[in-house]
JSON list of C-alpha atoms in Angstrom, two decimals:
[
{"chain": "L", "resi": 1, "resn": "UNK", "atom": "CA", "xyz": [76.98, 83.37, 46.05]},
{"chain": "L", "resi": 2, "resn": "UNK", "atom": "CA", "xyz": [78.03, 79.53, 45.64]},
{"chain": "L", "resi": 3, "resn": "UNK", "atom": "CA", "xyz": [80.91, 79.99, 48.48]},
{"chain": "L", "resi": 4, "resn": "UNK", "atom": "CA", "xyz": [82.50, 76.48, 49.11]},
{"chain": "L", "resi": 5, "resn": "UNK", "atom": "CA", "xyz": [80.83, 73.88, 47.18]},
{"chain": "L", "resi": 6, "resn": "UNK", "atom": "CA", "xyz": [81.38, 70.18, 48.21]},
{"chain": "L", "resi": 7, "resn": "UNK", "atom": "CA", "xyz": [80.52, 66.85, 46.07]},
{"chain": "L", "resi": 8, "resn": "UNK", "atom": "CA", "xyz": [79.07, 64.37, 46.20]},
{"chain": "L", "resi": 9, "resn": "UNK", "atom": "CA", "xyz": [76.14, 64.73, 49.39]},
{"chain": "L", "resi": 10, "resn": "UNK", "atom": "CA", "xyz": [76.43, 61.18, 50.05]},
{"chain": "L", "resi": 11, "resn": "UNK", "atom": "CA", "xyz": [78.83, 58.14, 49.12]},
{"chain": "L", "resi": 12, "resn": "UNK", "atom": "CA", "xyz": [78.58, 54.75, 50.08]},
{"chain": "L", "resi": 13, "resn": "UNK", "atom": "CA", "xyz": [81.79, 53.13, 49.18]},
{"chain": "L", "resi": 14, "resn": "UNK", "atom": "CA", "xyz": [82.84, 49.30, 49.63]},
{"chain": "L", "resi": 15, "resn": "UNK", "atom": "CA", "xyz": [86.19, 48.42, 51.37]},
{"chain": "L", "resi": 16, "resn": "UNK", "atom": "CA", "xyz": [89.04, 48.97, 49.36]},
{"chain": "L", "resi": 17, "resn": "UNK", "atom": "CA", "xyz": [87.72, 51.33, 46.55]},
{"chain": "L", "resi": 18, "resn": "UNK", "atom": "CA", "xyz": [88.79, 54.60, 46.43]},
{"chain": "L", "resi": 19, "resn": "UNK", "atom": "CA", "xyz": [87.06, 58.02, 45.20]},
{"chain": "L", "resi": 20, "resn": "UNK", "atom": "CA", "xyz": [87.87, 61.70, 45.11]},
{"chain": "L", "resi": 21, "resn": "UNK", "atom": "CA", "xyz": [85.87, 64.26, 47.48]},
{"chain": "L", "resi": 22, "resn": "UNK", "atom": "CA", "xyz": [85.77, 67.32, 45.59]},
{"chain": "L", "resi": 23, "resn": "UNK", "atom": "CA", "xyz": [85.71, 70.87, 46.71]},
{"chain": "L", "resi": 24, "resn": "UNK", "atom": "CA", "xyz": [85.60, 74.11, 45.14]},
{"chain": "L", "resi": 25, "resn": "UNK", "atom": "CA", "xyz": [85.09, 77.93, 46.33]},
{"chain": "L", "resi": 26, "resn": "UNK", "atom": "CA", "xyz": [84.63, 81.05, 44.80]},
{"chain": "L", "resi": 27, "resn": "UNK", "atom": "CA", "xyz": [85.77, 83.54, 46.64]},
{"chain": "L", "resi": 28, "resn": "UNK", "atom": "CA", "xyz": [89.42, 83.65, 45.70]},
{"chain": "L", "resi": 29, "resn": "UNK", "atom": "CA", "xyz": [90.39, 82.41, 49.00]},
{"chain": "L", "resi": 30, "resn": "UNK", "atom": "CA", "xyz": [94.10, 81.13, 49.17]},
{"chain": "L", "resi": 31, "resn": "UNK", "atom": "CA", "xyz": [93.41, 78.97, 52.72]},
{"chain": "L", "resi": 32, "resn": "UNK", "atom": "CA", "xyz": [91.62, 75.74, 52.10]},
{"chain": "L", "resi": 33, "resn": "UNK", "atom": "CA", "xyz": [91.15, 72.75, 54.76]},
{"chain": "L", "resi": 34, "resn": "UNK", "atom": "CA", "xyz": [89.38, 69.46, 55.42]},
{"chain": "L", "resi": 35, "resn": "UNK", "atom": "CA", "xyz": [88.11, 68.33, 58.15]},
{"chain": "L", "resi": 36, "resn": "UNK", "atom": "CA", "xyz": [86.29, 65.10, 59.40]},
{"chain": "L", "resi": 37, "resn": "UNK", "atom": "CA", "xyz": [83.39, 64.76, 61.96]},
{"chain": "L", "resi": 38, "resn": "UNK", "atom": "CA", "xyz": [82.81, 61.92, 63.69]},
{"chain": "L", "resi": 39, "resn": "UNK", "atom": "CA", "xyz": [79.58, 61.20, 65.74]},
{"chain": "L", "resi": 40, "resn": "UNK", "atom": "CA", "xyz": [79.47, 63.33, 68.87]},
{"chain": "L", "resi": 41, "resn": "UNK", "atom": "CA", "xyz": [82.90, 64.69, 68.19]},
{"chain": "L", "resi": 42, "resn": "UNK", "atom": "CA", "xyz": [84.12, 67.95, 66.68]},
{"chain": "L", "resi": 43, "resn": "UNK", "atom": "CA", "xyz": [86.06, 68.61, 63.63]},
{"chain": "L", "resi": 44, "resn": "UNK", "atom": "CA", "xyz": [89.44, 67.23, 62.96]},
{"chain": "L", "resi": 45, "resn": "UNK", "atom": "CA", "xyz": [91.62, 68.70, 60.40]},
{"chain": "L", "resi": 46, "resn": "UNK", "atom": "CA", "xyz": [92.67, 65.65, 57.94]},
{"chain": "L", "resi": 47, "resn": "UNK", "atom": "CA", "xyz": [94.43, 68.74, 55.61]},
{"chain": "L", "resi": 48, "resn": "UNK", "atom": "CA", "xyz": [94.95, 71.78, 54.47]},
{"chain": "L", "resi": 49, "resn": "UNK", "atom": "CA", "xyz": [96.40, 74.21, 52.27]},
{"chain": "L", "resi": 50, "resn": "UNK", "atom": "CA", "xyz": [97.57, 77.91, 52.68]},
{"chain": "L", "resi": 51, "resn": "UNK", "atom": "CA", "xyz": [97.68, 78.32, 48.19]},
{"chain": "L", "resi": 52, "resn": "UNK", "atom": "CA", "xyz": [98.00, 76.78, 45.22]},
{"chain": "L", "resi": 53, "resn": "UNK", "atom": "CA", "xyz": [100.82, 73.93, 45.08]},
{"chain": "L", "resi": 54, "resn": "UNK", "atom": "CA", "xyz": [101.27, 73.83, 48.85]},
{"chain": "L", "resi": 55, "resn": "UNK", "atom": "CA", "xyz": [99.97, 71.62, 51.07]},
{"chain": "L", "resi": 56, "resn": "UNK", "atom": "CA", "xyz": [100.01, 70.05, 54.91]},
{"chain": "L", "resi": 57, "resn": "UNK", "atom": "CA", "xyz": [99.16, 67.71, 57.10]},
{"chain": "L", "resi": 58, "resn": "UNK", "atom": "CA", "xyz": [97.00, 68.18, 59.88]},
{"chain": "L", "resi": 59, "resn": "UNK", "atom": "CA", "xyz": [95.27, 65.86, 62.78]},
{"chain": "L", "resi": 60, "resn": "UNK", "atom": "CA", "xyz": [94.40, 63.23, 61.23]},
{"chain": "L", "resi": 61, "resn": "UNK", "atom": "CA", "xyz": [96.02, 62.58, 57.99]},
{"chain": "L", "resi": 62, "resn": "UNK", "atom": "CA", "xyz": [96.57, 58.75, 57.57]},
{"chain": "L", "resi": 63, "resn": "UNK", "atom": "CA", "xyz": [94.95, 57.13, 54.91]},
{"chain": "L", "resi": 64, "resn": "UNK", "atom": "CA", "xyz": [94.11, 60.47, 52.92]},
{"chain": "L", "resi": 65, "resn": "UNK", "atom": "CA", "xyz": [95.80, 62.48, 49.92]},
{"chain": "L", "resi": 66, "resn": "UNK", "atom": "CA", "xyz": [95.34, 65.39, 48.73]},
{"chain": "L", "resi": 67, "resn": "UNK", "atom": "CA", "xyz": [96.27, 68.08, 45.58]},
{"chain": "L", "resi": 68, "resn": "UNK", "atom": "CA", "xyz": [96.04, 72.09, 45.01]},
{"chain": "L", "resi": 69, "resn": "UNK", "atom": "CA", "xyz": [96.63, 72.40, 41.55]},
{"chain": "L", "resi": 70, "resn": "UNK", "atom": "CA", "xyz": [94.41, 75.81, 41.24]},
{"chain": "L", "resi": 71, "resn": "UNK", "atom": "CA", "xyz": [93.45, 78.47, 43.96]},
{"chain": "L", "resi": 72, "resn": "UNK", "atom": "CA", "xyz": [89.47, 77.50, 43.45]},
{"chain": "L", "resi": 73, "resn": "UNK", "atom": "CA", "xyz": [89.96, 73.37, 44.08]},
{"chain": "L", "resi": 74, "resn": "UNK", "atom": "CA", "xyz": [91.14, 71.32, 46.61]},
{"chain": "L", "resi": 75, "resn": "UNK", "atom": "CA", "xyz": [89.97, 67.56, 46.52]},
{"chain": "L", "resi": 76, "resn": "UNK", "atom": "CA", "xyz": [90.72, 64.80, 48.94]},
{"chain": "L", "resi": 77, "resn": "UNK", "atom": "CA", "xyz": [91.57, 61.48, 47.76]},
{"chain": "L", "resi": 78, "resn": "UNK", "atom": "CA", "xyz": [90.88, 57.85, 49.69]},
{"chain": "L", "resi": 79, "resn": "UNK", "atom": "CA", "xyz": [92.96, 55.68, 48.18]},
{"chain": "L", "resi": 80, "resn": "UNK", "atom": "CA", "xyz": [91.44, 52.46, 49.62]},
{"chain": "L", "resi": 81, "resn": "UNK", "atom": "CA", "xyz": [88.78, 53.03, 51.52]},
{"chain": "L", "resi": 82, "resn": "UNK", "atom": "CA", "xyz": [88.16, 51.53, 55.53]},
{"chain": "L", "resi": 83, "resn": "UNK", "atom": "CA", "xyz": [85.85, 51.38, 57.70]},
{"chain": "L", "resi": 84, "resn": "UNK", "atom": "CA", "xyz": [87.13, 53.64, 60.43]},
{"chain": "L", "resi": 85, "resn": "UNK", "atom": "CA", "xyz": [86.68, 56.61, 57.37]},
{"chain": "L", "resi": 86, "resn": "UNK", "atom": "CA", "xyz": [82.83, 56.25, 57.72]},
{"chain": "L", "resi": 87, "resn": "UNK", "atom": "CA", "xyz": [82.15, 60.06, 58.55]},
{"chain": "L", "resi": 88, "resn": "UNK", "atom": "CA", "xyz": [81.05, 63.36, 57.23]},
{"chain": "L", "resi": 89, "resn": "UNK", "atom": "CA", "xyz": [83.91, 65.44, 55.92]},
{"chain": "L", "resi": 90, "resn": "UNK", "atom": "CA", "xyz": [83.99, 69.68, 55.71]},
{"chain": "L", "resi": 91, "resn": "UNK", "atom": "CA", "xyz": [86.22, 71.48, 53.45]},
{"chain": "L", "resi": 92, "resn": "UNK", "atom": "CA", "xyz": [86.43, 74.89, 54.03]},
{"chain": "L", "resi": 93, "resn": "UNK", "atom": "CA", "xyz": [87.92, 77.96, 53.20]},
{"chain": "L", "resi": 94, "resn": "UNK", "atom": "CA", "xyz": [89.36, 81.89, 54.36]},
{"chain": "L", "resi": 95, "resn": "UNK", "atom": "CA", "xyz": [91.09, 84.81, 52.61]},
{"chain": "L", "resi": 96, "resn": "UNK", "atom": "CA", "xyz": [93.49, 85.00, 55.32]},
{"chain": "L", "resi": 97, "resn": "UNK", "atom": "CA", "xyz": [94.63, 82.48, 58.13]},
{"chain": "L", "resi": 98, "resn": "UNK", "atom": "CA", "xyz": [93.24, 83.82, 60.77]},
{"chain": "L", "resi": 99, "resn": "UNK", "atom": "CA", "xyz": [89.87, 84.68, 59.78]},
{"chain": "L", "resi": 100, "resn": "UNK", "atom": "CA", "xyz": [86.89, 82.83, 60.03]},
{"chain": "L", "resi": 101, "resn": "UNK", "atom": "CA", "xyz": [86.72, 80.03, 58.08]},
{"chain": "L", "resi": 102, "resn": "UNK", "atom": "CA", "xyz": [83.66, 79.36, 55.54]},
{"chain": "L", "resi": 103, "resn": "UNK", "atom": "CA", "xyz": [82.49, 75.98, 55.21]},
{"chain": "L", "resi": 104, "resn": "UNK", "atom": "CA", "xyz": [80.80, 73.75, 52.63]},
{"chain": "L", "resi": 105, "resn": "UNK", "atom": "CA", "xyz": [77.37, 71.50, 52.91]},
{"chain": "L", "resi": 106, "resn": "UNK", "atom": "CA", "xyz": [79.94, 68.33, 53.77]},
{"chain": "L", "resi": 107, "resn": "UNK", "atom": "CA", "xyz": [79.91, 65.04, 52.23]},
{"chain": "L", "resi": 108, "resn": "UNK", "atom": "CA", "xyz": [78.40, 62.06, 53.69]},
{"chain": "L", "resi": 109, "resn": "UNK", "atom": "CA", "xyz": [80.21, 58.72, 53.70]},
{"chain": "L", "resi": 110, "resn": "UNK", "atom": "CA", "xyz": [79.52, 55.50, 54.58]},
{"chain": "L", "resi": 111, "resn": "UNK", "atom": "CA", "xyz": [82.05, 52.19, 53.84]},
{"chain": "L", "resi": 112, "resn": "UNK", "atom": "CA", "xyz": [80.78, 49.17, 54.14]},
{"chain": "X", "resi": 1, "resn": "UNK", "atom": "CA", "xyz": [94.17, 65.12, 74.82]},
{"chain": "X", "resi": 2, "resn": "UNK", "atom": "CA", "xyz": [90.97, 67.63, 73.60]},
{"chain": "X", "resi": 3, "resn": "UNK", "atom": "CA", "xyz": [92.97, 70.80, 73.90]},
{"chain": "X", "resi": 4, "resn": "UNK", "atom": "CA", "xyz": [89.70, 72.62, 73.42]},
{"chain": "X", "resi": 5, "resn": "UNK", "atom": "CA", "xyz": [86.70, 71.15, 75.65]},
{"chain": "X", "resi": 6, "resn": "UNK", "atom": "CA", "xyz": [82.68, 71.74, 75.33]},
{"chain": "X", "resi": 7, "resn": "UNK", "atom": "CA", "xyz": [81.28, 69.68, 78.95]},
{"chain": "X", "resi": 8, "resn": "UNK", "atom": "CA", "xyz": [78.01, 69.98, 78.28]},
{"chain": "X", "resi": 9, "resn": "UNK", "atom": "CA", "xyz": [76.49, 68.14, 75.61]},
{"chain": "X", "resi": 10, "resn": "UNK", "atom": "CA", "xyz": [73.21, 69.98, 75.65]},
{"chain": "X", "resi": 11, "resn": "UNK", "atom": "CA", "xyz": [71.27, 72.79, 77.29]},
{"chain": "X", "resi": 12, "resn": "UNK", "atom": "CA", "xyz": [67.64, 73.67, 77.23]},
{"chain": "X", "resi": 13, "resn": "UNK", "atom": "CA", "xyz": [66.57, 76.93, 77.65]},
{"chain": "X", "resi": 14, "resn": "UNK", "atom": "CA", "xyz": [63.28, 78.84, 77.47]},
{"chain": "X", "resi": 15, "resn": "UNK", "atom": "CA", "xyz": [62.29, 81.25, 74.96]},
{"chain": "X", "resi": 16, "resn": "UNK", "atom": "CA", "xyz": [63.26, 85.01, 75.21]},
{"chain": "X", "resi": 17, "resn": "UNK", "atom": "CA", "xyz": [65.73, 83.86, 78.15]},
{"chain": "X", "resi": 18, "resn": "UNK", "atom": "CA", "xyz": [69.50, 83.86, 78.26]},
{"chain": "X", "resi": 19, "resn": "UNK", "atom": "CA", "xyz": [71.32, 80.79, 76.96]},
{"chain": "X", "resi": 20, "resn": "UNK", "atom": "CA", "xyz": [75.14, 80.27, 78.76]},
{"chain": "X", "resi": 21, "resn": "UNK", "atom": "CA", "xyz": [77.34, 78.00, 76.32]},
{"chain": "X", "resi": 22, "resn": "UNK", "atom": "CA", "xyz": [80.60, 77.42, 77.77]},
{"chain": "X", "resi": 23, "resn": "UNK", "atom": "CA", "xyz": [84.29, 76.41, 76.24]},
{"chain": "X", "resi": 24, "resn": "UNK", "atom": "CA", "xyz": [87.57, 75.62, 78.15]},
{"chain": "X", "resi": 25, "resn": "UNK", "atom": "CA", "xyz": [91.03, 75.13, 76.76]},
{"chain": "X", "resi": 26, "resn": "UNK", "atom": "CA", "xyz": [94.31, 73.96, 77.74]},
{"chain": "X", "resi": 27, "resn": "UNK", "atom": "CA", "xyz": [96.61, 75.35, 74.77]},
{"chain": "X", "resi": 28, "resn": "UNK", "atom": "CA", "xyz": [98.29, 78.77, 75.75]},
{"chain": "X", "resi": 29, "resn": "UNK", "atom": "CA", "xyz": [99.05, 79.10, 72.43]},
{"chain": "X", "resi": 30, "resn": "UNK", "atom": "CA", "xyz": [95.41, 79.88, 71.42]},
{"chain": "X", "resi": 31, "resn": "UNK", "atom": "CA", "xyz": [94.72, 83.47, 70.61]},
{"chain": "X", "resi": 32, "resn": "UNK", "atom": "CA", "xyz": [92.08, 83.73, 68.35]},
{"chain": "X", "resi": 33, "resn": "UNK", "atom": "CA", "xyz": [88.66, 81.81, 69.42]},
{"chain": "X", "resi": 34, "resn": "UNK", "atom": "CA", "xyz": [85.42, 81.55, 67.41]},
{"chain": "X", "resi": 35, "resn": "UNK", "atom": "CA", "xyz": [81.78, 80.19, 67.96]},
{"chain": "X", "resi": 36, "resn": "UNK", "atom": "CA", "xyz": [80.19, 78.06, 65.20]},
{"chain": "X", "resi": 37, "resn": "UNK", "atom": "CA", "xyz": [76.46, 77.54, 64.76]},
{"chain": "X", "resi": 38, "resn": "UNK", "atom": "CA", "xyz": [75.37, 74.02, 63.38]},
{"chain": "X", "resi": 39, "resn": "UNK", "atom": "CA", "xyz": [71.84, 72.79, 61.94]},
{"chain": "X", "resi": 40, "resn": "UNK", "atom": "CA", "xyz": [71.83, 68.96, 60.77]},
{"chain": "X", "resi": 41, "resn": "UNK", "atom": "CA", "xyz": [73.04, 68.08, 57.38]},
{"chain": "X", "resi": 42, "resn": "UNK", "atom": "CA", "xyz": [74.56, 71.59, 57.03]},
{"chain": "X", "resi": 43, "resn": "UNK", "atom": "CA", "xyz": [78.34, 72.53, 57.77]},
{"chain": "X", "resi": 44, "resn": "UNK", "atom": "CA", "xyz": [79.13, 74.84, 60.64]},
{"chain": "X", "resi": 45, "resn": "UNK", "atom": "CA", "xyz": [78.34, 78.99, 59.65]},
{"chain": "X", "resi": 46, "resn": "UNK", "atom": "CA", "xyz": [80.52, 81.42, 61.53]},
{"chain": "X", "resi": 47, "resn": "UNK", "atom": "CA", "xyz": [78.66, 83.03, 64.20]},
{"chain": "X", "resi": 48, "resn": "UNK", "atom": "CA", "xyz": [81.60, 85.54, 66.45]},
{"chain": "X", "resi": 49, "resn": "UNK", "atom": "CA", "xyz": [84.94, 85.43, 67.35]},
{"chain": "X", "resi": 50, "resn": "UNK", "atom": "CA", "xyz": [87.30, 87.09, 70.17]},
{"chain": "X", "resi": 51, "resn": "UNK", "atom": "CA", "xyz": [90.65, 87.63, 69.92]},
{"chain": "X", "resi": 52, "resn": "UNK", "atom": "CA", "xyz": [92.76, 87.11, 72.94]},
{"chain": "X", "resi": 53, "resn": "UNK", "atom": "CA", "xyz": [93.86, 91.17, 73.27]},
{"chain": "X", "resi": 54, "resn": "UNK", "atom": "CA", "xyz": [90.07, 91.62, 74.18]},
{"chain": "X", "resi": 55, "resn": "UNK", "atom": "CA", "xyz": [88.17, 90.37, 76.87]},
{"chain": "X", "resi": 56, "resn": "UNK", "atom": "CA", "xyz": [84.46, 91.07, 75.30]},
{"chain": "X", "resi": 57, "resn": "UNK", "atom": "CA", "xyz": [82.84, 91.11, 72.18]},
{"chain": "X", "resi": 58, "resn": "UNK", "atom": "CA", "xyz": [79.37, 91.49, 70.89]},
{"chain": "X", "resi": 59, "resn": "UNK", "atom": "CA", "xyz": [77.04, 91.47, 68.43]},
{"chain": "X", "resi": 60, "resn": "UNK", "atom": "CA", "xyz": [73.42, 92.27, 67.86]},
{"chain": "X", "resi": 61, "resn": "UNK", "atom": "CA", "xyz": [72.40, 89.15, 70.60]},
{"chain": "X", "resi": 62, "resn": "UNK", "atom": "CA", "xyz": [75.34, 87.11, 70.77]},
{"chain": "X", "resi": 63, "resn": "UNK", "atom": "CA", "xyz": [78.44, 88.11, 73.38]},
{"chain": "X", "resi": 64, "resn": "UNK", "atom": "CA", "xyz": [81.64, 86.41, 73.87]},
{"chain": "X", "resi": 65, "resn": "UNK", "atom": "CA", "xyz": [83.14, 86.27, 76.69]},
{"chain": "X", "resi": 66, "resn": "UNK", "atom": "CA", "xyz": [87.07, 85.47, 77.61]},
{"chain": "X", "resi": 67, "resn": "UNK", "atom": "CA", "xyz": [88.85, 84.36, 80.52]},
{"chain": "X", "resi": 68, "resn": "UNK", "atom": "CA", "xyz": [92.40, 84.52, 79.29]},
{"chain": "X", "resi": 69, "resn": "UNK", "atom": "CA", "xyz": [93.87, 83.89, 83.09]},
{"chain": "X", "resi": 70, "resn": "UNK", "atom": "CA", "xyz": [91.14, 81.04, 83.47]},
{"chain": "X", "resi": 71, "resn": "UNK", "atom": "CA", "xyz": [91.08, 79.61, 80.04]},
{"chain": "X", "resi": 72, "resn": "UNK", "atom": "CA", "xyz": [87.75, 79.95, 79.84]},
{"chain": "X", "resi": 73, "resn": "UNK", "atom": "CA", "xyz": [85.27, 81.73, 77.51]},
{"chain": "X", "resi": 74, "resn": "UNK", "atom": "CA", "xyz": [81.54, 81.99, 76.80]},
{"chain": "X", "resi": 75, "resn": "UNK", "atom": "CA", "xyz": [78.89, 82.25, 74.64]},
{"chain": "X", "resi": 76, "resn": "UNK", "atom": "CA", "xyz": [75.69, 84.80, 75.45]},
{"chain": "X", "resi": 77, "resn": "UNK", "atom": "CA", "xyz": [72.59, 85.04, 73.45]},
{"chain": "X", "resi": 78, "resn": "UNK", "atom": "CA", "xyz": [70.04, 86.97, 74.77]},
{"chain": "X", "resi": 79, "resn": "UNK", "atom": "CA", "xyz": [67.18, 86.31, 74.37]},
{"chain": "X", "resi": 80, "resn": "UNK", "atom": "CA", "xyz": [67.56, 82.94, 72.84]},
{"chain": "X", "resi": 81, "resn": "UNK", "atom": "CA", "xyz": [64.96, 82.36, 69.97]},
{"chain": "X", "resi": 82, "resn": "UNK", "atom": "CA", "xyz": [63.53, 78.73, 68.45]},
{"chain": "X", "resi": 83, "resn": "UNK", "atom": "CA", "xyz": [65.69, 79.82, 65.33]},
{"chain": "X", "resi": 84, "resn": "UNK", "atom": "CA", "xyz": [68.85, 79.74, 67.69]},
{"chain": "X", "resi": 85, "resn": "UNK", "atom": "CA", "xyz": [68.48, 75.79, 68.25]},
{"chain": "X", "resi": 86, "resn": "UNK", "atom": "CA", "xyz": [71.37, 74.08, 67.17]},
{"chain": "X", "resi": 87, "resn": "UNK", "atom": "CA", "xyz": [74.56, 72.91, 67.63]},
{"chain": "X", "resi": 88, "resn": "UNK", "atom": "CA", "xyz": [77.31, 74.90, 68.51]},
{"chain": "X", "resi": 89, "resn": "UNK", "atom": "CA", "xyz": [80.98, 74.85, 68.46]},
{"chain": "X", "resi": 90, "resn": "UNK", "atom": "CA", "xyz": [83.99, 76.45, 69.91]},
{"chain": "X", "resi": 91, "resn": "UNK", "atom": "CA", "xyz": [87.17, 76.69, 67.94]},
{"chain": "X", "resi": 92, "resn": "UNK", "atom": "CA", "xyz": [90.46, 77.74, 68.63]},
{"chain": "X", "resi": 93, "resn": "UNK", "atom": "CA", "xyz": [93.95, 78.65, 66.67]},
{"chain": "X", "resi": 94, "resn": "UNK", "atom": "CA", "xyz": [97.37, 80.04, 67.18]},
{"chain": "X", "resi": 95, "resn": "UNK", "atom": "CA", "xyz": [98.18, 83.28, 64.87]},
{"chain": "X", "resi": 96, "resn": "UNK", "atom": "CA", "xyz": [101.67, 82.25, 64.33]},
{"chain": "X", "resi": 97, "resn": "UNK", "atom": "CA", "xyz": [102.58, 81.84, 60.60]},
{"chain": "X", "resi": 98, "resn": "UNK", "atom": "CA", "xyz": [101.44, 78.45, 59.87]},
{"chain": "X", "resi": 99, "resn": "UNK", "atom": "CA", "xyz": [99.45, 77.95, 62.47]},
{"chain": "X", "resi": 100, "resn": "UNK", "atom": "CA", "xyz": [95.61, 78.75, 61.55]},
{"chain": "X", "resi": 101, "resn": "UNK", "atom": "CA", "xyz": [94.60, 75.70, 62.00]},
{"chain": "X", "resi": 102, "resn": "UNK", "atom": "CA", "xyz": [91.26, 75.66, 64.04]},
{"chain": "X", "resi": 103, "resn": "UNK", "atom": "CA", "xyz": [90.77, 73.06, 66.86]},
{"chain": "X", "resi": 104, "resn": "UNK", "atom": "CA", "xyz": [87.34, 72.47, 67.29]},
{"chain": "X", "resi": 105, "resn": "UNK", "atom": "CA", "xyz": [85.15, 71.06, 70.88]},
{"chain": "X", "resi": 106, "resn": "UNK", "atom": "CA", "xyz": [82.97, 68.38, 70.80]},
{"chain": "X", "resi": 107, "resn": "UNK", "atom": "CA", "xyz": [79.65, 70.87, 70.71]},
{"chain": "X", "resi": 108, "resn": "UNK", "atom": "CA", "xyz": [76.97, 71.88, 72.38]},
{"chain": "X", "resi": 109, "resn": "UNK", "atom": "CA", "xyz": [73.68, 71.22, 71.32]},
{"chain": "X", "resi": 110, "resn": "UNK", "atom": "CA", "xyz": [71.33, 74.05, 72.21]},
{"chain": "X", "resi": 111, "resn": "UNK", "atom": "CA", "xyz": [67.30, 73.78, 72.21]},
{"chain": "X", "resi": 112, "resn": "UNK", "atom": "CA", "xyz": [64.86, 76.58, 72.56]},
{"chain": "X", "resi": 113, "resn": "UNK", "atom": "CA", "xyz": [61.76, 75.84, 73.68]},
{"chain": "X", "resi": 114, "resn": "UNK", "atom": "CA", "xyz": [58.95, 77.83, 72.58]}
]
């Protein structure tokens, strides 16, 4: 059982670039979300997604894009990259809205 | 404005004794709380949830508590195990359409001592 799959583990990026967070699950779940930790803070929701071709904005969504082209993948985009997005994101996923939510490994990131 | 608040940053407890983790909110919209479990470099794994129509629910060593009229609800384990250290997190949503998304506390990080 893969469940939600996140790449890469780590990512240093330099101001300015941009890369693609990817996430995947298995599970045939139609909600997807991603959220961002900061140190000594909770989660905040940067996106999400309730199925395929619909998205929203949650929390925290400056700076961030992101696509649902199938049910199984949702990545997150940085377009160009800044400091404040040094954290460690979470995408996860759920069957239905209100159920709990199952979360990936995240995906450490660092811009320097 | 934290809508969903975890005041103590860590707790210490002893082996094979009760741990208390505790979780206020402000949001009256909230209906649907759950507990998260964190270990480092891992994401957060479901642990038990309480919906607002009950006041109580358990499972194998873990009990949630809720304090609709307070705002208030709590985590149980008894008895706490080394295994159990980690950090934990309260969540909260609303379970009108659109409205899943979870709010999450700051955490509390639990240690067990042997």
């Amino acid at each position: 059982n893969a469940g939600v799959t996140q790449t890469p583990k780590f990512r240093i990026l330099k101001i300015g670039q941009s890369m693609t967070l990817q996430c995947a699950q298995d599970m045939n779940h139609n909600y997807m979300y991603w959220y961002r930790q900061d140190p000594g803070m909770g989660l905040k929701l940067i996106y999400y997604s309730v199925g395929a071709g619909i998205t929203d904005k949650g929390e925290v969504p400056n700076g961030y894009n992101v696509s649902r082209s199938t049910t199984e993948d949702f990545p997150l985009r940085l377009e160009l990259a800044a400091p404040s997005q040094t954290s460690v994101y979470f995408c996860a996923s759920t069957g239905q809205g209100n159920q709990p939510q199952h979360f990936g490994d995240g995906t450490r990131l660092s811009i320097l | 404005d934290q809508q969903v608040k975890q005041n103590s940053p860590s707790l210490s407890v002893q082996e094979g004794r009760i741990s208390i983790l505790n979780c206020d909110y402000t949001n009256s919209m909230f209906d649907y709380f759950l507990w998260y479990k964190k270990y480092p470099a891992e994401g957060p794994t479901f642990l038990i949830s309480i919906s607002s129509i009950k006041d109580k629910n358990e499972d194998g060593r873990f009990t949630v508590f809720l304090n609709k009229s307070a705002k208030h609800l709590s985590l149980h384990i008894v008895p706490s195990q080394p295994g159990d250290s980690a950090v934990y997190f309260c969540a909260a949503s609303g379970s009108g359409a659109g409205s899943y998304q979870l709010t999450f506390g700051k955490g509390t990080k639990l240690s067990v001592i042997p």
